[in-house]
Coordinates of C-alpha atoms in Angstrom, one line a residue:
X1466 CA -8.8 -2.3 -6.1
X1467 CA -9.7 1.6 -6.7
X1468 CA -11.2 4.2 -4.1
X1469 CA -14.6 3.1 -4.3
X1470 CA -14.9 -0.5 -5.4
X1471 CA -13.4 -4.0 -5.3
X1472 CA -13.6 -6.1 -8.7
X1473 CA -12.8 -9.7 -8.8
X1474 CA -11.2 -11.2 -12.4
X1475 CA -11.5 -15.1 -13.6
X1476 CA -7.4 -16.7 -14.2
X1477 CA -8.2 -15.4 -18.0
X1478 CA -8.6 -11.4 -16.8
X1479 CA -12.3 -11.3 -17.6
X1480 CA -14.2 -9.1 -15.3
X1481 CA -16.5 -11.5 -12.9
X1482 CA -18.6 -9.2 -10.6
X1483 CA -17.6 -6.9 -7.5
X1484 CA -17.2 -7.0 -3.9
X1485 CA -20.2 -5.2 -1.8
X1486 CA -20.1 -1.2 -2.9
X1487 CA -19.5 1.7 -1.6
X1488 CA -23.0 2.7 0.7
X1489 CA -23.9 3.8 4.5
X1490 CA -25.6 0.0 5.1
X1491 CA -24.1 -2.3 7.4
X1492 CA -22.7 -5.0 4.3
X1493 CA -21.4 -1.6 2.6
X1494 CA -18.0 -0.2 3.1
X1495 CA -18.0 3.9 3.8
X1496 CA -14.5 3.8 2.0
X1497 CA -11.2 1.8 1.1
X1498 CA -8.2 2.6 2.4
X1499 CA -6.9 -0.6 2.0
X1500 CA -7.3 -4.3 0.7
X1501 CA -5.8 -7.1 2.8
X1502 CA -6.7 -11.1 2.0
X1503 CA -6.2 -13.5 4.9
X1504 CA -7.7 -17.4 5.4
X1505 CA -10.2 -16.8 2.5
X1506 CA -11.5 -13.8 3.4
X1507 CA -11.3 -10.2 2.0
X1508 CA -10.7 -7.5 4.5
X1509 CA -11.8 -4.1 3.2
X1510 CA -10.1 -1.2 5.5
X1511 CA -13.0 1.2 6.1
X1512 CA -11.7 3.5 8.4
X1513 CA -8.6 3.6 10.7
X1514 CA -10.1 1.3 13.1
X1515 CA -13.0 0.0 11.1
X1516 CA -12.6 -3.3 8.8
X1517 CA -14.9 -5.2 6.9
X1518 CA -14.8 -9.1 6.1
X1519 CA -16.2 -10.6 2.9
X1520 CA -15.9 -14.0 1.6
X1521 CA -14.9 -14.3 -2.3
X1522 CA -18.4 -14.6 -3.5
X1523 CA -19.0 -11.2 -2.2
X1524 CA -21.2 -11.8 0.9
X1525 CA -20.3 -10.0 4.0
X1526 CA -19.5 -11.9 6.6
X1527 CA -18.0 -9.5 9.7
X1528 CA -17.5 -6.2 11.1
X1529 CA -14.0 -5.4 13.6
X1530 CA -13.8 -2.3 15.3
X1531 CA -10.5 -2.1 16.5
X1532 CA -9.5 -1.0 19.8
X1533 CA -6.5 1.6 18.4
X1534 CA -6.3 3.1 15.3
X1535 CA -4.5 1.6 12.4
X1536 CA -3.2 1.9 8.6
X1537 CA -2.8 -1.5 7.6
X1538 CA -2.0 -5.3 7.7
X1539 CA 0.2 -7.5 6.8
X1540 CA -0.7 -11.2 7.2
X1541 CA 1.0 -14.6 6.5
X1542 CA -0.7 -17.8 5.3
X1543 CA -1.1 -20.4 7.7
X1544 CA -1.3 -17.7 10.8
X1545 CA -4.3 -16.6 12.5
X1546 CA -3.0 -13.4 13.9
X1547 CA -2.4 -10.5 11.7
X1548 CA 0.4 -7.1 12.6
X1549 CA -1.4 -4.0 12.2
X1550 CA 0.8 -0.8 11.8
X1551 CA 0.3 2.0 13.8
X1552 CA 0.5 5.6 12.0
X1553 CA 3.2 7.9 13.4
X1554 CA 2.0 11.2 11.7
X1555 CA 3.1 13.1 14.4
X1556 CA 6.4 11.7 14.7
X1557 CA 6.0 10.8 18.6
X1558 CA 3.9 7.4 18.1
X1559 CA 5.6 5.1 20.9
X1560 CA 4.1 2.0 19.1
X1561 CA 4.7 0.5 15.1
X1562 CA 2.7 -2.5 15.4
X1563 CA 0.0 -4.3 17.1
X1564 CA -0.6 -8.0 16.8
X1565 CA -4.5 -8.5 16.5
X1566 CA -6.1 -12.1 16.7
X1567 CA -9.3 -11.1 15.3
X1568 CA -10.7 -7.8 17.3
X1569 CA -8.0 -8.3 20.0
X1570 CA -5.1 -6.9 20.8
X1571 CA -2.2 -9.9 22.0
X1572 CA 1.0 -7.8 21.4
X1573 CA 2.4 -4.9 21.2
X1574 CA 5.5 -3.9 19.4
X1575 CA 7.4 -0.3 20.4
X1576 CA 8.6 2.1 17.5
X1577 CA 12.5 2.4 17.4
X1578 CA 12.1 5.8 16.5
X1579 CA 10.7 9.1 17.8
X1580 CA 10.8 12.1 16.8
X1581 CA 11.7 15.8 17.4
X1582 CA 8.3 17.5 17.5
X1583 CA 8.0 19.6 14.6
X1584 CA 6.3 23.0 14.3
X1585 CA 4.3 21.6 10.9
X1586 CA 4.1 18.4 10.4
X1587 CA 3.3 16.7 7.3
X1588 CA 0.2 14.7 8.7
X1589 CA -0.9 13.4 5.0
X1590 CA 1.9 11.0 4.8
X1591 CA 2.6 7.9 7.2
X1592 CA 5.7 6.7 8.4
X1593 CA 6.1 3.6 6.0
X1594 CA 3.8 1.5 3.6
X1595 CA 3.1 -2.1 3.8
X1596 CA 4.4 -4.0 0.7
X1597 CA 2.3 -6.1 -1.9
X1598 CA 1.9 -9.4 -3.3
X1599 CA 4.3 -12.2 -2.2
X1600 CA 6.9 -9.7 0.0
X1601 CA 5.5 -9.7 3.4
X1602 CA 7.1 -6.1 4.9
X1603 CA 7.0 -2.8 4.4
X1604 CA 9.2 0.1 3.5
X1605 CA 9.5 3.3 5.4
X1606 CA 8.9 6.2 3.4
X1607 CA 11.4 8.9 5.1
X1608 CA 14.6 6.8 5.1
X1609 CA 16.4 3.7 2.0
X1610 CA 15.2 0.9 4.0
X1611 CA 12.8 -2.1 3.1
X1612 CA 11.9 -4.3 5.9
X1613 CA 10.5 -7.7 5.6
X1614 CA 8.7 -9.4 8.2
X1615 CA 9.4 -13.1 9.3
X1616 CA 7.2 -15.7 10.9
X1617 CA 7.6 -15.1 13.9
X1618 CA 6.5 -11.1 13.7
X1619 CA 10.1 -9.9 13.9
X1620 CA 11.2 -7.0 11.5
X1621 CA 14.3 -7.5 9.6
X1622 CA 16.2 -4.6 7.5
X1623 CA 16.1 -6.4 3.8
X1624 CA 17.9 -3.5 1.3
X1625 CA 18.5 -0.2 1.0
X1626 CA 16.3 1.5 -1.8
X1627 CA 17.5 5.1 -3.0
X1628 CA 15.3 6.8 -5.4
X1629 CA 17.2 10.3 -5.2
X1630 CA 15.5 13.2 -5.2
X1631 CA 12.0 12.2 -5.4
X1632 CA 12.7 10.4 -1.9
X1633 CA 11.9 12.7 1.0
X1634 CA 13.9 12.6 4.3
X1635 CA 13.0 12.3 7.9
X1636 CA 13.6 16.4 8.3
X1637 CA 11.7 17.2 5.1
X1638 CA 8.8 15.1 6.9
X1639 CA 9.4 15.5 10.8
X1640 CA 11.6 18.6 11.3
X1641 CA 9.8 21.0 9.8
X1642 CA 10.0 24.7 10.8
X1643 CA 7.5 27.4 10.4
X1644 CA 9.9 28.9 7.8
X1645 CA 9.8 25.8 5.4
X1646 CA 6.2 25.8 5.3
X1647 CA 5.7 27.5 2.3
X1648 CA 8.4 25.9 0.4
X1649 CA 6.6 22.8 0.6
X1650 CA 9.6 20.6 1.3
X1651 CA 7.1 17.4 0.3
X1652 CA 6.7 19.2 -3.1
X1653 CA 8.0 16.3 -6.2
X1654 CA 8.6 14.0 -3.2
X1655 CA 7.4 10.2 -3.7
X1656 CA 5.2 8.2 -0.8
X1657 CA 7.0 4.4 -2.1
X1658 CA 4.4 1.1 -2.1
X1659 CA 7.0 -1.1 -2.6
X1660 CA 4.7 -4.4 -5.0
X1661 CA 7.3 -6.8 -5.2
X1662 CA 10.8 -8.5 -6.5
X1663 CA 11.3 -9.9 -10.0
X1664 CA 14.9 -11.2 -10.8
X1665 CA 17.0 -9.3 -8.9
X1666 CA 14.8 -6.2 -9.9
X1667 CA 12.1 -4.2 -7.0
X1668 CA 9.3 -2.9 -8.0
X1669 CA 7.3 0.3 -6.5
X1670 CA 5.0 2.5 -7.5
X1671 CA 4.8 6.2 -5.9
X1672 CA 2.1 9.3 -5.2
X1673 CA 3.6 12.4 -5.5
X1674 CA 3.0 15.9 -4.2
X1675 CA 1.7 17.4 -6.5
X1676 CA -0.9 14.5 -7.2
X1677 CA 1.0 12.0 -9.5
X1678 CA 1.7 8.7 -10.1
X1679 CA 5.0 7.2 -11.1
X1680 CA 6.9 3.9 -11.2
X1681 CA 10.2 3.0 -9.7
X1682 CA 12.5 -0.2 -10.8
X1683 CA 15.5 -0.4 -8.3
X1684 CA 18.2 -3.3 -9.3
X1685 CA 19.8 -4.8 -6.9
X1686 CA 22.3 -5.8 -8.8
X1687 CA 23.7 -2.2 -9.7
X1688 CA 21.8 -0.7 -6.6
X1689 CA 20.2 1.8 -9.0
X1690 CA 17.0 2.8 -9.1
X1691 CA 15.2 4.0 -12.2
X1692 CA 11.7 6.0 -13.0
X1693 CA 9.7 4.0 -15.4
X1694 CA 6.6 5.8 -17.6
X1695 CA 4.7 2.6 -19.1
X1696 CA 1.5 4.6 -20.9
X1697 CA -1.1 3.0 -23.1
X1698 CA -1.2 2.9 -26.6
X1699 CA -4.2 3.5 -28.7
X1700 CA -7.1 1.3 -28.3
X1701 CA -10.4 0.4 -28.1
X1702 CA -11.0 -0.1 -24.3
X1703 CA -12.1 3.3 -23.3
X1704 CA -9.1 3.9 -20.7
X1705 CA -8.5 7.6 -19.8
X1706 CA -6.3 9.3 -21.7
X1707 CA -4.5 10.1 -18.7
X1708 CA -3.9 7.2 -17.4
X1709 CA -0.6 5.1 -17.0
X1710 CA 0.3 1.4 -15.6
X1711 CA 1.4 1.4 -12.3
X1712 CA 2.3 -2.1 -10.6
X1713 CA -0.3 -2.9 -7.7
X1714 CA 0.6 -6.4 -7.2
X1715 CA 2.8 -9.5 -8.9
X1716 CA 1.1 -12.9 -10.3
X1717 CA 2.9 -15.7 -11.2
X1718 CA 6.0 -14.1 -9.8
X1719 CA 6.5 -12.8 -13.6
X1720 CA 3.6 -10.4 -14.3
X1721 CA 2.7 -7.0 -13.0
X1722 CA -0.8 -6.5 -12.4
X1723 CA -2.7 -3.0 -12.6
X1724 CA -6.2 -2.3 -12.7
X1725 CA -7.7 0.5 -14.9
X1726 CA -11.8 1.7 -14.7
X1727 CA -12.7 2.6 -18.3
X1728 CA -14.0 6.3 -19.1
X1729 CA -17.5 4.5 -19.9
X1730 CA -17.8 3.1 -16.2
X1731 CA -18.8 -0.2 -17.1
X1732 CA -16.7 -4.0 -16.9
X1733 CA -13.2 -2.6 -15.2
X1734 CA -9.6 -3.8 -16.9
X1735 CA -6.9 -5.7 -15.7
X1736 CA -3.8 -5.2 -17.4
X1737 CA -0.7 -7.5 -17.1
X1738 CA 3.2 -6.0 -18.0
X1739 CA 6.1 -8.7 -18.6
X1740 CA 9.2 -6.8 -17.6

């Protein structure tokens, strides 16, 4: 999924048709901020508390306004109720999660951690980032940790994930005084999405201050992590010059998936790296 649109792909990676589009009409979506699938249905984050429902043929089927705002989902097959995460931009956020059945509220769950209150805080980025494909967790973006989240709701500490300097700490995010401000402490940090595991090896993708996009392999075998730069070569499908794979998702538990919108705007690519 990009920005603006939602494209669905056949098993063989040709281009079908996409989901709704962007418009101000009720079956439109304002925005994405996120994707989430759960029980057959497509759920396209508008807004915080906003989120749109669409079956896979593309019809629109309902509209939850949530009572709090929220940045994501993470939801498990077989389970009605779905744990939406809480943003902490501010650092003093007493809750992480909600559990939501549908448009209601059945649980809360408290955050662990709060905060010194900083004089500049670096509102753009959120605590932590929801995982992808088959890993059901999330990993929080100021500290090493990956979290994966059981059956039951409960959070559980899975591995610690160093990617050195391009990681940004708790101070560089929370602590902030008036005299760091313009040193930019977020400047060539990376916001982790964390996309999955494939033999012993995680893969994330990151968005950097300044705007960029990079790739990260971490082994857990040698607990080192590694910047990967997978660019396109040459061809004839009209991909911007700029752009380079980034792993949204896992198939297959082998292949990493991107998605790539051609410079001529028409039939979008999905592009699948063995690693």
């Amino acid at each position: 999924h990009g920005y603006t649109r939602i494209s669905i792909f056949s098993k063989e990676g040709k281009y079908l048709y996409d989901i709704s589009s962007q418009g101000e009409g009720p079956t439109n979506f304002i925005s994405i901020s996120n994707v989430t699938l759960h029980n057959d249905l497509i759920y396209i984050h508008e807004t915080n508390n906003r989120i749109k429902a669409y079956d896979w043929q593309g019809n629109f089927v309902k509209k939850i306004e949530l009572p709090a705002k929220v940045n994501g989902l993470i939801t498990m097959d077989g389970k009605d109720e779905m744990l939406a995460y809480v943003p902490n931009l501010l650092g003093n956020e007493p809750t992480r999660f909600y559990l939501l059945k549908d448009k209601t509220v059945i649980d809360s769950i408290p955050n662990p951690f709060i905060y010194p209150k900083a004089a500049f805080a670096q509102i753009f980025y959120p605590e932590f980032q929801p995982t992808f494909g088959h890993m059901k967790g999330f990993i929080e973006l100021h500290s090493d940790t990956l979290y994966l989240v059981d059956k039951e709701w409960k959070t559980h500490p899975y591995l610690s994930i160093n990617v050195g300097k391009y990681q940004p700490t708790r101070k560089e995010r929370y602590n902030v005084s008036l005299a760091d401000i313009r040193k930019n402490p977020m400047f060539g940090k990376n916001t982790l999405r964390v996309t999955g595991e494939i033999n012993h090896r995680i893969f994330m993708y990151g968005s950097q201050t300044p705007r960029s996009e990079e790739t990260f392999c971490y082994d857990k075998r040698t607990q080192e992590a590694s910047k990967l730069l997978l660019s396109y070569p040459e061809n004839s499908l009209d991909i911007p010059e700029d752009a380079a794979f980034k792993p949204r998702t896992i198939v297959k538990n082998n292949y990493l998936v991107d998605w790539e919108q051609p410079d001529n705007d028409e039939n979008p690519i999905i592009v699948l790296v063995e690693p």
